Amino acid sequence: MSIKRMTEKELLDGLDAKGAHADEVAKLLPQELAPLVQLKGSVKRYDRPTDPVWDDVFNSDEGVSDDVMEEREQPSPVPDKK
């Protein structure tokens, strides 16, 4: 009984530089997915994660001490000396 070995042409048939059938060979495990993708639907503001979320905290009346409110403003830049 002989084993039929694939030729190089058969192995390379249908491959391209970008995909190379990697999506057909392996299925990602949940721990391999990006953290935000795993939590989609349960994370507040998932669709726009870079939106300023701290404004909600700082503008609310609960959970923020006065010293944090004072330190949140950045110092004004020093004018250029010419």
N, CA, C and O atoms as a CHARMM CRD file, in Angstrom:
* protein
*
  328
    1    1 MET  N      0.83700  -1.16800   0.00000 PROA 1      0.00000
    2    1 MET  CA     0.00000   0.00000   0.00000 PROA 1      0.00000
    3    1 MET  C      0.89000   1.24200   0.00000 PROA 1      0.00000
    4    1 MET  O      1.73500   1.41300   0.87900 PROA 1      0.00000
    5    2 SER  N      0.69500   2.08600  -0.97300 PROA 2      0.00000
    6    2 SER  CA     1.51900   3.29300  -1.06200 PROA 2      0.00000
    7    2 SER  C      0.70200   4.51800  -0.65300 PROA 2      0.00000
    8    2 SER  O     -0.51000   4.59200  -0.85500 PROA 2      0.00000
    9    3 ILE  N      1.41700   5.46300  -0.07400 PROA 3      0.00000
   10    3 ILE  CA     0.79000   6.70900   0.36400 PROA 3      0.00000
   11    3 ILE  C      0.90200   7.71600  -0.77100 PROA 3      0.00000
   12    3 ILE  O      1.99600   7.98000  -1.27100 PROA 3      0.00000
   13    4 LYS  N     -0.23000   8.27400  -1.17400 PROA 4      0.00000
   14    4 LYS  CA    -0.20100   9.28700  -2.22400 PROA 4      0.00000
   15    4 LYS  C      0.21200  10.61600  -1.60300 PROA 4      0.00000
   16    4 LYS  O     -0.51100  11.17900  -0.78100 PROA 4      0.00000
   17    5 ARG  N      1.34200  11.09500  -1.99000 PROA 5      0.00000
   18    5 ARG  CA     1.84000  12.37300  -1.48900 PROA 5      0.00000
   19    5 ARG  C      1.41100  13.48600  -2.44300 PROA 5      0.00000
   20    5 ARG  O      1.41200  13.32500  -3.66300 PROA 5      0.00000
   21    6 MET  N      1.05100  14.60200  -1.85200 PROA 6      0.00000
   22    6 MET  CA     0.62900  15.74500  -2.66100 PROA 6      0.00000
   23    6 MET  C      1.84300  16.39000  -3.31100 PROA 6      0.00000
   24    6 MET  O      2.92500  16.44700  -2.72700 PROA 6      0.00000
   25    7 THR  N      1.64600  16.86500  -4.51400 PROA 7      0.00000
   26    7 THR  CA     2.72600  17.57100  -5.19100 PROA 7      0.00000
   27    7 THR  C      2.77500  19.01200  -4.68000 PROA 7      0.00000
   28    7 THR  O      1.84200  19.49200  -4.03800 PROA 7      0.00000
   29    8 GLU  N      3.86500  19.67600  -4.97500 PROA 8      0.00000
   30    8 GLU  CA     4.00300  21.07100  -4.55400 PROA 8      0.00000
   31    8 GLU  C      2.92200  21.93500  -5.18800 PROA 8      0.00000
   32    8 GLU  O      2.39400  22.84600  -4.55000 PROA 8      0.00000
   33    9 LYS  N      2.59700  21.65000  -6.43400 PROA 9      0.00000
   34    9 LYS  CA     1.55500  22.41200  -7.12200 PROA 9      0.00000
   35    9 LYS  C      0.21300  22.22900  -6.41800 PROA 9      0.00000
   36    9 LYS  O     -0.52900  23.19900  -6.26600 PROA 9      0.00000
   37   10 GLU  N     -0.11400  21.02600  -5.99000 PROA 10     0.00000
   38   10 GLU  CA    -1.36900  20.77400  -5.28300 PROA 10     0.00000
   39   10 GLU  C     -1.39400  21.48700  -3.92800 PROA 10     0.00000
   40   10 GLU  O     -2.43500  21.99900  -3.51500 PROA 10     0.00000
   41   11 LEU  N     -0.26000  21.52200  -3.24500 PROA 11     0.00000
   42   11 LEU  CA    -0.18500  22.19800  -1.95400 PROA 11     0.00000
   43   11 LEU  C     -0.37800  23.70800  -2.08900 PROA 11     0.00000
   44   11 LEU  O     -0.99700  24.34200  -1.23400 PROA 11     0.00000
   45   12 LEU  N      0.15300  24.27200  -3.15900 PROA 12     0.00000
   46   12 LEU  CA     0.10300  25.71900  -3.33900 PROA 12     0.00000
   47   12 LEU  C     -1.14200  26.18800  -4.08100 PROA 12     0.00000
   48   12 LEU  O     -1.37200  27.39200  -4.19700 PROA 12     0.00000
   49   13 ASP  N     -1.94100  25.26500  -4.57900 PROA 13     0.00000
   50   13 ASP  CA    -3.13200  25.62600  -5.33700 PROA 13     0.00000
   51   13 ASP  C     -4.12600  26.38600  -4.45400 PROA 13     0.00000
   52   13 ASP  O     -4.54700  25.89100  -3.40900 PROA 13     0.00000
   53   14 GLY  N     -4.49200  27.58800  -4.88700 PROA 14     0.00000
   54   14 GLY  CA    -5.46900  28.39100  -4.15900 PROA 14     0.00000
   55   14 GLY  C     -4.89400  29.25400  -3.05100 PROA 14     0.00000
   56   14 GLY  O     -5.63900  30.00700  -2.42400 PROA 14     0.00000
   57   15 LEU  N     -3.61600  29.17500  -2.79200 PROA 15     0.00000
   58   15 LEU  CA    -3.01600  30.00700  -1.74400 PROA 15     0.00000
   59   15 LEU  C     -2.68800  31.38800  -2.29300 PROA 15     0.00000
   60   15 LEU  O     -2.34100  31.53500  -3.46500 PROA 15     0.00000
   61   16 ASP  N     -2.80000  32.38300  -1.44900 PROA 16     0.00000
   62   16 ASP  CA    -2.35000  33.72000  -1.80500 PROA 16     0.00000
   63   16 ASP  C     -1.44100  34.23600  -0.69200 PROA 16     0.00000
   64   16 ASP  O     -1.31000  33.60100   0.35500 PROA 16     0.00000
   65   17 ALA  N     -0.82700  35.36900  -0.91800 PROA 17     0.00000
   66   17 ALA  CA     0.14100  35.89500   0.04600 PROA 17     0.00000
   67   17 ALA  C     -0.50500  36.33200   1.35200 PROA 17     0.00000
   68   17 ALA  O      0.15800  36.33300   2.38900 PROA 17     0.00000
   69   18 LYS  N     -1.77600  36.70300   1.32800 PROA 18     0.00000
   70   18 LYS  CA    -2.41300  37.22900   2.53700 PROA 18     0.00000
   71   18 LYS  C     -3.08000  36.15600   3.37600 PROA 18     0.00000
   72   18 LYS  O     -2.88800  36.11300   4.59100 PROA 18     0.00000
   73   19 GLY  N     -3.84800  35.30600   2.75700 PROA 19     0.00000
   74   19 GLY  CA    -4.65700  34.35900   3.53200 PROA 19     0.00000
   75   19 GLY  C     -3.98100  33.04200   3.80600 PROA 19     0.00000
   76   19 GLY  O     -3.90400  32.60300   4.95300 PROA 19     0.00000
   77   20 ALA  N     -3.50300  32.42400   2.78800 PROA 20     0.00000
   78   20 ALA  CA    -2.83800  31.12100   2.87300 PROA 20     0.00000
   79   20 ALA  C     -3.67000  30.09000   3.63200 PROA 20     0.00000
   80   20 ALA  O     -3.12100  29.19900   4.28000 PROA 20     0.00000
   81   21 HSD  N     -4.98100  30.21200   3.54900 PROA 21     0.00000
   82   21 HSD  CA    -5.90800  29.25100   4.15400 PROA 21     0.00000
   83   21 HSD  C     -5.78100  29.12900   5.66400 PROA 21     0.00000
   84   21 HSD  O     -6.24600  28.14400   6.23700 PROA 21     0.00000
   85   22 ALA  N     -5.17300  30.09100   6.31600 PROA 22     0.00000
   86   22 ALA  CA    -5.01200  30.00900   7.77000 PROA 22     0.00000
   87   22 ALA  C     -6.36200  29.98100   8.46800 PROA 22     0.00000
   88   22 ALA  O     -6.51100  29.34100   9.50900 PROA 22     0.00000
   89   23 ASP  N     -7.33700  30.66400   7.90700 PROA 23     0.00000
   90   23 ASP  CA    -8.65500  30.67500   8.53400 PROA 23     0.00000
   91   23 ASP  C     -9.35700  29.32900   8.41400 PROA 23     0.00000
   92   23 ASP  O    -10.24200  29.02000   9.21200 PROA 23     0.00000
   93   24 GLU  N     -8.97600  28.53300   7.43300 PROA 24     0.00000
   94   24 GLU  CA    -9.57400  27.21100   7.28200 PROA 24     0.00000
   95   24 GLU  C     -8.88700  26.18400   8.17500 PROA 24     0.00000
   96   24 GLU  O     -9.49900  25.19100   8.56800 PROA 24     0.00000
   97   25 VAL  N     -7.63700  26.41800   8.49000 PROA 25     0.00000
   98   25 VAL  CA    -6.85800  25.45600   9.26400 PROA 25     0.00000
   99   25 VAL  C     -7.16500  25.55000  10.75200 PROA 25     0.00000
  100   25 VAL  O     -7.32900  24.52800  11.41800 PROA 25     0.00000
  101   26 ALA  N     -7.24400  26.75200  11.26800 PROA 26     0.00000
  102   26 ALA  CA    -7.38000  26.92200  12.71600 PROA 26     0.00000
  103   26 ALA  C     -8.59300  27.76300  13.06500 PROA 26     0.00000
  104   26 ALA  O     -8.92400  28.72100  12.36600 PROA 26     0.00000
  105   27 LYS  N     -9.23800  27.40000  14.13200 PROA 27     0.00000
  106   27 LYS  CA   -10.31300  28.19900  14.70600 PROA 27     0.00000
  107   27 LYS  C     -9.77700  28.81000  15.99700 PROA 27     0.00000
  108   27 LYS  O     -9.15700  28.12100  16.80700 PROA 27     0.00000
  109   28 LEU  N    -10.01800  30.09300  16.18300 PROA 28     0.00000
  110   28 LEU  CA    -9.51400  30.75800  17.38100 PROA 28     0.00000
  111   28 LEU  C    -10.26000  30.29800  18.62200 PROA 28     0.00000
  112   28 LEU  O    -11.47300  30.08600  18.60400 PROA 28     0.00000
  113   29 LEU  N     -9.50800  30.15000  19.68800 PROA 29     0.00000
  114   29 LEU  CA   -10.09700  29.84100  20.98500 PROA 29     0.00000
  115   29 LEU  C    -10.54300  31.13900  21.64000 PROA 29     0.00000
  116   29 LEU  O    -10.02600  32.20400  21.30000 PROA 29     0.00000
  117   30 PRO  N    -11.49100  31.08000  22.57100 PROA 30     0.00000
  118   30 PRO  CA   -11.95800  32.31900  23.21100 PROA 30     0.00000
  119   30 PRO  C    -10.83900  33.13000  23.85800 PROA 30     0.00000
  120   30 PRO  O    -10.88000  34.36000  23.81900 PROA 30     0.00000
  121   31 GLN  N     -9.84600  32.47800  24.44900 PROA 31     0.00000
  122   31 GLN  CA    -8.76600  33.22800  25.09800 PROA 31     0.00000
  123   31 GLN  C     -7.83700  33.89100  24.08600 PROA 31     0.00000
  124   31 GLN  O     -7.02900  34.74100  24.45900 PROA 31     0.00000
  125   32 GLU  N     -7.93800  33.51500  22.80500 PROA 32     0.00000
  126   32 GLU  CA    -7.10500  34.12500  21.78200 PROA 32     0.00000
  127   32 GLU  C     -7.75100  35.35900  21.15400 PROA 32     0.00000
  128   32 GLU  O     -7.08200  36.12100  20.45600 PROA 32     0.00000
  129   33 LEU  N     -9.02200  35.55600  21.39200 PROA 33     0.00000
  130   33 LEU  CA    -9.70300  36.71900  20.84400 PROA 33     0.00000
  131   33 LEU  C     -9.30400  37.96400  21.61700 PROA 33     0.00000
  132   33 LEU  O     -8.90700  37.88600  22.77900 PROA 33     0.00000
  133   34 ALA  N     -9.41100  39.09500  20.97300 PROA 34     0.00000
  134   34 ALA  CA    -9.11400  40.35900  21.65300 PROA 34     0.00000
  135   34 ALA  C    -10.08300  40.53700  22.81800 PROA 34     0.00000
  136   34 ALA  O    -11.24800  40.15500  22.70600 PROA 34     0.00000
  137   35 PRO  N     -9.63100  41.10500  23.92800 PROA 35     0.00000
  138   35 PRO  CA   -10.49900  41.25000  25.10400 PROA 35     0.00000
  139   35 PRO  C    -11.79600  42.00000  24.82700 PROA 35     0.00000
  140   35 PRO  O    -12.84200  41.62800  25.35900 PROA 35     0.00000
  141   36 LEU  N    -11.75500  43.03900  24.01300 PROA 36     0.00000
  142   36 LEU  CA   -12.98800  43.77200  23.74000 PROA 36     0.00000
  143   36 LEU  C    -13.97000  42.94500  22.92800 PROA 36     0.00000
  144   36 LEU  O    -15.18200  43.06700  23.10600 PROA 36     0.00000
  145   37 VAL  N    -13.45800  42.10500  22.04000 PROA 37     0.00000
  146   37 VAL  CA   -14.34800  41.26600  21.24400 PROA 37     0.00000
  147   37 VAL  C    -15.04700  40.25600  22.14500 PROA 37     0.00000
  148   37 VAL  O    -16.22800  39.97100  21.95200 PROA 37     0.00000
  149   38 GLN  N    -14.33400  39.71500  23.12200 PROA 38     0.00000
  150   38 GLN  CA   -14.94000  38.76900  24.06100 PROA 38     0.00000
  151   38 GLN  C    -16.05600  39.42800  24.85500 PROA 38     0.00000
  152   38 GLN  O    -17.05000  38.78000  25.18100 PROA 38     0.00000
  153   39 LEU  N    -15.90200  40.69900  25.16900 PROA 39     0.00000
  154   39 LEU  CA   -16.84100  41.38900  26.04500 PROA 39     0.00000
  155   39 LEU  C    -17.88000  42.21600  25.29600 PROA 39     0.00000
  156   39 LEU  O    -18.62900  42.97200  25.91600 PROA 39     0.00000
  157   40 LYS  N    -17.93400  42.08400  23.97400 PROA 40     0.00000
  158   40 LYS  CA   -18.88700  42.88300  23.20200 PROA 40     0.00000
  159   40 LYS  C    -20.30300  42.62800  23.70700 PROA 40     0.00000
  160   40 LYS  O    -20.72400  41.48500  23.88300 PROA 40     0.00000
  161   41 GLY  N    -21.01200  43.70300  23.92900 PROA 41     0.00000
  162   41 GLY  CA   -22.36600  43.60200  24.44600 PROA 41     0.00000
  163   41 GLY  C    -22.43600  43.79000  25.94800 PROA 41     0.00000
  164   41 GLY  O    -23.48000  44.17100  26.47800 PROA 41     0.00000
  165   42 SER  N    -21.33400  43.52700  26.64400 PROA 42     0.00000
  166   42 SER  CA   -21.34200  43.70100  28.09400 PROA 42     0.00000
  167   42 SER  C    -20.50300  44.90000  28.52600 PROA 42     0.00000
  168   42 SER  O    -20.52100  45.27500  29.69800 PROA 42     0.00000
  169   43 VAL  N    -19.77400  45.50000  27.60000 PROA 43     0.00000
  170   43 VAL  CA   -18.91200  46.63200  27.92100 PROA 43     0.00000
  171   43 VAL  C    -19.61600  47.92700  27.53600 PROA 43     0.00000
  172   43 VAL  O    -20.09400  48.08100  26.41200 PROA 43     0.00000
  173   44 LYS  N    -19.66900  48.84800  28.48000 PROA 44     0.00000
  174   44 LYS  CA   -20.26400  50.15300  28.20200 PROA 44     0.00000
  175   44 LYS  C    -19.37600  50.89200  27.20800 PROA 44     0.00000
  176   44 LYS  O    -18.15500  50.92500  27.36500 PROA 44     0.00000
  177   45 ARG  N    -19.96900  51.46600  26.21900 PROA 45     0.00000
  178   45 ARG  CA   -19.26500  52.22000  25.17500 PROA 45     0.00000
  179   45 ARG  C    -18.31000  51.34700  24.36500 PROA 45     0.00000
  180   45 ARG  O    -17.21100  51.79200  24.03600 PROA 45     0.00000
  181   46 TYR  N    -18.69500  50.13900  24.04300 PROA 46     0.00000
  182   46 TYR  CA   -17.83600  49.24900  23.25600 PROA 46     0.00000
  183   46 TYR  C    -17.55400  49.82800  21.87800 PROA 46     0.00000
  184   46 TYR  O    -16.42200  49.76900  21.39800 PROA 46     0.00000
  185   47 ASP  N    -18.57000  50.38200  21.24400 PROA 47     0.00000
  186   47 ASP  CA   -18.42400  50.82600  19.86500 PROA 47     0.00000
  187   47 ASP  C    -17.50600  52.03200  19.71900 PROA 47     0.00000
  188   47 ASP  O    -16.92400  52.23600  18.65400 PROA 47     0.00000
  189   48 ARG  N    -17.36800  52.83300  20.77100 PROA 48     0.00000
  190   48 ARG  CA   -16.48800  53.99600  20.72600 PROA 48     0.00000
  191   48 ARG  C    -15.63500  54.02400  21.98900 PROA 48     0.00000
  192   48 ARG  O    -15.85300  54.86800  22.85900 PROA 48     0.00000
  193   49 PRO  N    -14.66500  53.11300  22.10400 PROA 49     0.00000
  194   49 PRO  CA   -13.89800  52.99900  23.35100 PROA 49     0.00000
  195   49 PRO  C    -13.01400  54.19700  23.66100 PROA 49     0.00000
  196   49 PRO  O    -12.59100  54.36600  24.80500 PROA 49     0.00000
  197   50 THR  N    -12.72600  55.02900  22.67000 PROA 50     0.00000
  198   50 THR  CA   -11.84500  56.17000  22.93900 PROA 50     0.00000
  199   50 THR  C    -12.60700  57.41900  23.34500 PROA 50     0.00000
  200   50 THR  O    -11.98900  58.45200  23.60300 PROA 50     0.00000
  201   51 ASP  N    -13.92300  57.35700  23.41000 PROA 51     0.00000
  202   51 ASP  CA   -14.69300  58.50900  23.88200 PROA 51     0.00000
  203   51 ASP  C    -14.32600  58.80800  25.33200 PROA 51     0.00000
  204   51 ASP  O    -14.01100  57.88900  26.08800 PROA 51     0.00000
  205   52 PRO  N    -14.36100  60.06900  25.72500 PROA 52     0.00000
  206   52 PRO  CA   -14.01400  60.40500  27.10800 PROA 52     0.00000
  207   52 PRO  C    -15.05200  59.86300  28.08000 PROA 52     0.00000
  208   52 PRO  O    -16.18700  60.33700  28.11600 PROA 52     0.00000
  209   53 VAL  N    -14.66600  58.88200  28.85600 PROA 53     0.00000
  210   53 VAL  CA   -15.58300  58.28300  29.82300 PROA 53     0.00000
  211   53 VAL  C    -15.43700  58.91900  31.19700 PROA 53     0.00000
  212   53 VAL  O    -16.33600  58.80600  32.03100 PROA 53     0.00000
  213   54 TRP  N    -14.32600  59.57900  31.43700 PROA 54     0.00000
  214   54 TRP  CA   -14.10400  60.14700  32.76400 PROA 54     0.00000
  215   54 TRP  C    -14.96200  61.37200  33.00800 PROA 54     0.00000
  216   54 TRP  O    -15.19500  61.73700  34.16000 PROA 54     0.00000
  217   55 ASP  N    -15.43900  62.01500  31.95500 PROA 55     0.00000
  218   55 ASP  CA   -16.31100  63.17700  32.15300 PROA 55     0.00000
  219   55 ASP  C    -17.56500  62.79400  32.91900 PROA 55     0.00000
  220   55 ASP  O    -18.05800  63.57200  33.73600 PROA 55     0.00000
  221   56 ASP  N    -18.08400  61.59500  32.66100 PROA 56     0.00000
  222   56 ASP  CA   -19.26500  61.13300  33.40100 PROA 56     0.00000
  223   56 ASP  C    -18.96400  61.02200  34.89000 PROA 56     0.00000
  224   56 ASP  O    -19.80500  61.35700  35.72400 PROA 56     0.00000
  225   57 VAL  N    -17.77300  60.55600  35.21900 PROA 57     0.00000
  226   57 VAL  CA   -17.39500  60.38800  36.62400 PROA 57     0.00000
  227   57 VAL  C    -17.14400  61.73900  37.27200 PROA 57     0.00000
  228   57 VAL  O    -17.64400  62.00700  38.36500 PROA 57     0.00000
  229   58 PHE  N    -16.37000  62.59300  36.60700 PROA 58     0.00000
  230   58 PHE  CA   -16.00800  63.87400  37.19300 PROA 58     0.00000
  231   58 PHE  C    -17.20100  64.81300  37.31200 PROA 58     0.00000
  232   58 PHE  O    -17.26100  65.62400  38.23700 PROA 58     0.00000
  233   59 ASN  N    -18.13700  64.71500  36.40000 PROA 59     0.00000
  234   59 ASN  CA   -19.29100  65.60800  36.42700 PROA 59     0.00000
  235   59 ASN  C    -20.41600  65.09600  37.32200 PROA 59     0.00000
  236   59 ASN  O    -21.41000  65.79200  37.53000 PROA 59     0.00000
  237   60 SER  N    -20.26600  63.89500  37.84500 PROA 60     0.00000
  238   60 SER  CA   -21.29900  63.38200  38.74600 PROA 60     0.00000
  239   60 SER  C    -21.01300  63.84900  40.17000 PROA 60     0.00000
  240   60 SER  O    -19.90700  64.29800  40.47400 PROA 60     0.00000
  241   61 ASP  N    -22.00700  63.74100  41.03300 PROA 61     0.00000
  242   61 ASP  CA   -21.86300  64.20100  42.41600 PROA 61     0.00000
  243   61 ASP  C    -21.28800  63.13900  43.33700 PROA 61     0.00000
  244   61 ASP  O    -20.94300  63.44200  44.48000 PROA 61     0.00000
  245   62 GLU  N    -21.18000  61.93400  42.88100 PROA 62     0.00000
  246   62 GLU  CA   -20.75800  60.86000  43.77800 PROA 62     0.00000
  247   62 GLU  C    -19.37600  60.31600  43.40300 PROA 62     0.00000
  248   62 GLU  O    -19.03400  60.23300  42.22400 PROA 62     0.00000
  249   63 GLY  N    -18.60300  59.95600  44.39500 PROA 63     0.00000
  250   63 GLY  CA   -17.36200  59.22800  44.17500 PROA 63     0.00000
  251   63 GLY  C    -16.13600  60.03400  43.81100 PROA 63     0.00000
  252   63 GLY  O    -15.08800  59.43500  43.57000 PROA 63     0.00000
  253   64 VAL  N    -16.19500  61.35500  43.75400 PROA 64     0.00000
  254   64 VAL  CA   -15.02600  62.13900  43.38500 PROA 64     0.00000
  255   64 VAL  C    -14.75900  63.14900  44.48800 PROA 64     0.00000
  256   64 VAL  O    -15.63100  63.93700  44.85200 PROA 64     0.00000
  257   65 SER  N    -13.52700  63.11500  45.02000 PROA 65     0.00000
  258   65 SER  CA   -13.18100  64.05600  46.08100 PROA 65     0.00000
  259   65 SER  C    -12.74500  65.38900  45.48000 PROA 65     0.00000
  260   65 SER  O    -12.42200  65.47100  44.29500 PROA 65     0.00000
  261   66 ASP  N    -12.74000  66.42200  46.30300 PROA 66     0.00000
  262   66 ASP  CA   -12.41100  67.76300  45.82500 PROA 66     0.00000
  263   66 ASP  C    -10.98700  67.86800  45.30500 PROA 66     0.00000
  264   66 ASP  O    -10.74000  68.58700  44.33600 PROA 66     0.00000
  265   67 ASP  N    -10.03600  67.16100  45.93200 PROA 67     0.00000
  266   67 ASP  CA    -8.65000  67.25300  45.47400 PROA 67     0.00000
  267   67 ASP  C     -8.48700  66.67300  44.07400 PROA 67     0.00000
  268   67 ASP  O     -7.67500  67.16500  43.29100 PROA 67     0.00000
  269   68 VAL  N     -9.24200  65.64800  43.75800 PROA 68     0.00000
  270   68 VAL  CA    -9.17900  65.08600  42.40900 PROA 68     0.00000
  271   68 VAL  C     -9.74600  66.08300  41.41000 PROA 68     0.00000
  272   68 VAL  O     -9.21200  66.24000  40.31300 PROA 68     0.00000
  273   69 MET  N    -10.81000  66.74600  41.78100 PROA 69     0.00000
  274   69 MET  CA   -11.40600  67.73800  40.89100 PROA 69     0.00000
  275   69 MET  C    -10.44300  68.89100  40.62700 PROA 69     0.00000
  276   69 MET  O    -10.39000  69.40800  39.51100 PROA 69     0.00000
  277   70 GLU  N     -9.68300  69.29800  41.63800 PROA 70     0.00000
  278   70 GLU  CA    -8.73400  70.39200  41.46000 PROA 70     0.00000
  279   70 GLU  C     -7.56400  69.96600  40.59000 PROA 70     0.00000
  280   70 GLU  O     -7.08900  70.75300  39.77100 PROA 70     0.00000
  281   71 GLU  N     -7.09100  68.73600  40.75300 PROA 71     0.00000
  282   71 GLU  CA    -5.92200  68.26600  40.02700 PROA 71     0.00000
  283   71 GLU  C     -6.24200  67.82100  38.60800 PROA 71     0.00000
  284   71 GLU  O     -5.32200  67.55500  37.83400 PROA 71     0.00000
  285   72 ARG  N     -7.48300  67.73500  38.25100 PROA 72     0.00000
  286   72 ARG  CA    -7.81900  67.22800  36.92300 PROA 72     0.00000
  287   72 ARG  C     -7.50200  68.23000  35.82600 PROA 72     0.00000
  288   72 ARG  O     -7.23500  67.83700  34.69100 PROA 72     0.00000
  289   73 GLU  N     -7.52500  69.51200  36.14500 PROA 73     0.00000
  290   73 GLU  CA    -7.20500  70.53600  35.15200 PROA 73     0.00000
  291   73 GLU  C     -5.69300  70.57100  34.93400 PROA 73     0.00000
  292   73 GLU  O     -4.92100  70.54400  35.89200 PROA 73     0.00000
  293   74 GLN  N     -5.28600  70.62900  33.69500 PROA 74     0.00000
  294   74 GLN  CA    -3.87200  70.69300  33.36300 PROA 74     0.00000
  295   74 GLN  C     -3.38700  72.13100  33.49100 PROA 74     0.00000
  296   74 GLN  O     -4.15000  73.06100  33.23000 PROA 74     0.00000
  297   75 PRO  N     -2.13300  72.33000  33.88900 PROA 75     0.00000
  298   75 PRO  CA    -1.61100  73.70300  33.97100 PROA 75     0.00000
  299   75 PRO  C     -1.53300  74.32100  32.57800 PROA 75     0.00000
  300   75 PRO  O     -1.33700  73.62600  31.58100 PROA 75     0.00000
  301   76 SER  N     -1.68800  75.63000  32.53500 PROA 76     0.00000
  302   76 SER  CA    -1.61100  76.30300  31.23700 PROA 76     0.00000
  303   76 SER  C     -0.16100  76.30400  30.76800 PROA 76     0.00000
  304   76 SER  O      0.75600  76.38000  31.58500 PROA 76     0.00000
  305   77 PRO  N      0.04800  76.22000  29.46700 PROA 77     0.00000
  306   77 PRO  CA     1.42400  76.18900  28.95500 PROA 77     0.00000
  307   77 PRO  C      2.13900  77.51400  29.19500 PROA 77     0.00000
  308   77 PRO  O      1.52600  78.58100  29.20900 PROA 77     0.00000
  309   78 VAL  N      3.42700  77.41700  29.38000 PROA 78     0.00000
  310   78 VAL  CA     4.25700  78.60500  29.59600 PROA 78     0.00000
  311   78 VAL  C      4.44100  79.29600  28.24800 PROA 78     0.00000
  312   78 VAL  O      4.81300  78.64300  27.27300 PROA 78     0.00000
  313   79 PRO  N      4.18600  80.61400  28.17300 PROA 79     0.00000
  314   79 PRO  CA     4.36300  81.31100  26.89100 PROA 79     0.00000
  315   79 PRO  C      5.82900  81.29100  26.46600 PROA 79     0.00000
  316   79 PRO  O      6.73700  81.31600  27.29600 PROA 79     0.00000
  317   80 ASP  N      6.03000  81.24600  25.16100 PROA 80     0.00000
  318   80 ASP  CA     7.39400  81.25400  24.62300 PROA 80     0.00000
  319   80 ASP  C      8.06000  82.58500  24.91200 PROA 80     0.00000
  320   80 ASP  O      7.46300  83.64800  24.74200 PROA 80     0.00000
  321   81 LYS  N      9.31800  82.50800  25.35700 PROA 81     0.00000
  322   81 LYS  CA    10.09200  83.73100  25.61500 PROA 81     0.00000
  323   81 LYS  C     10.89800  84.04400  24.36600 PROA 81     0.00000
  324   81 LYS  O     11.71200  83.23600  23.91900 PROA 81     0.00000
  325   82 LYS  N     10.66700  85.21800  23.81300 PROA 82     0.00000
  326   82 LYS  CA    11.40000  85.59500  22.59300 PROA 82     0.00000
  327   82 LYS  C     12.09400  86.90100  22.77400 PROA 82     0.00000
  328   82 LYS  O     12.76000  87.37900  21.85500 PROA 82     0.00000
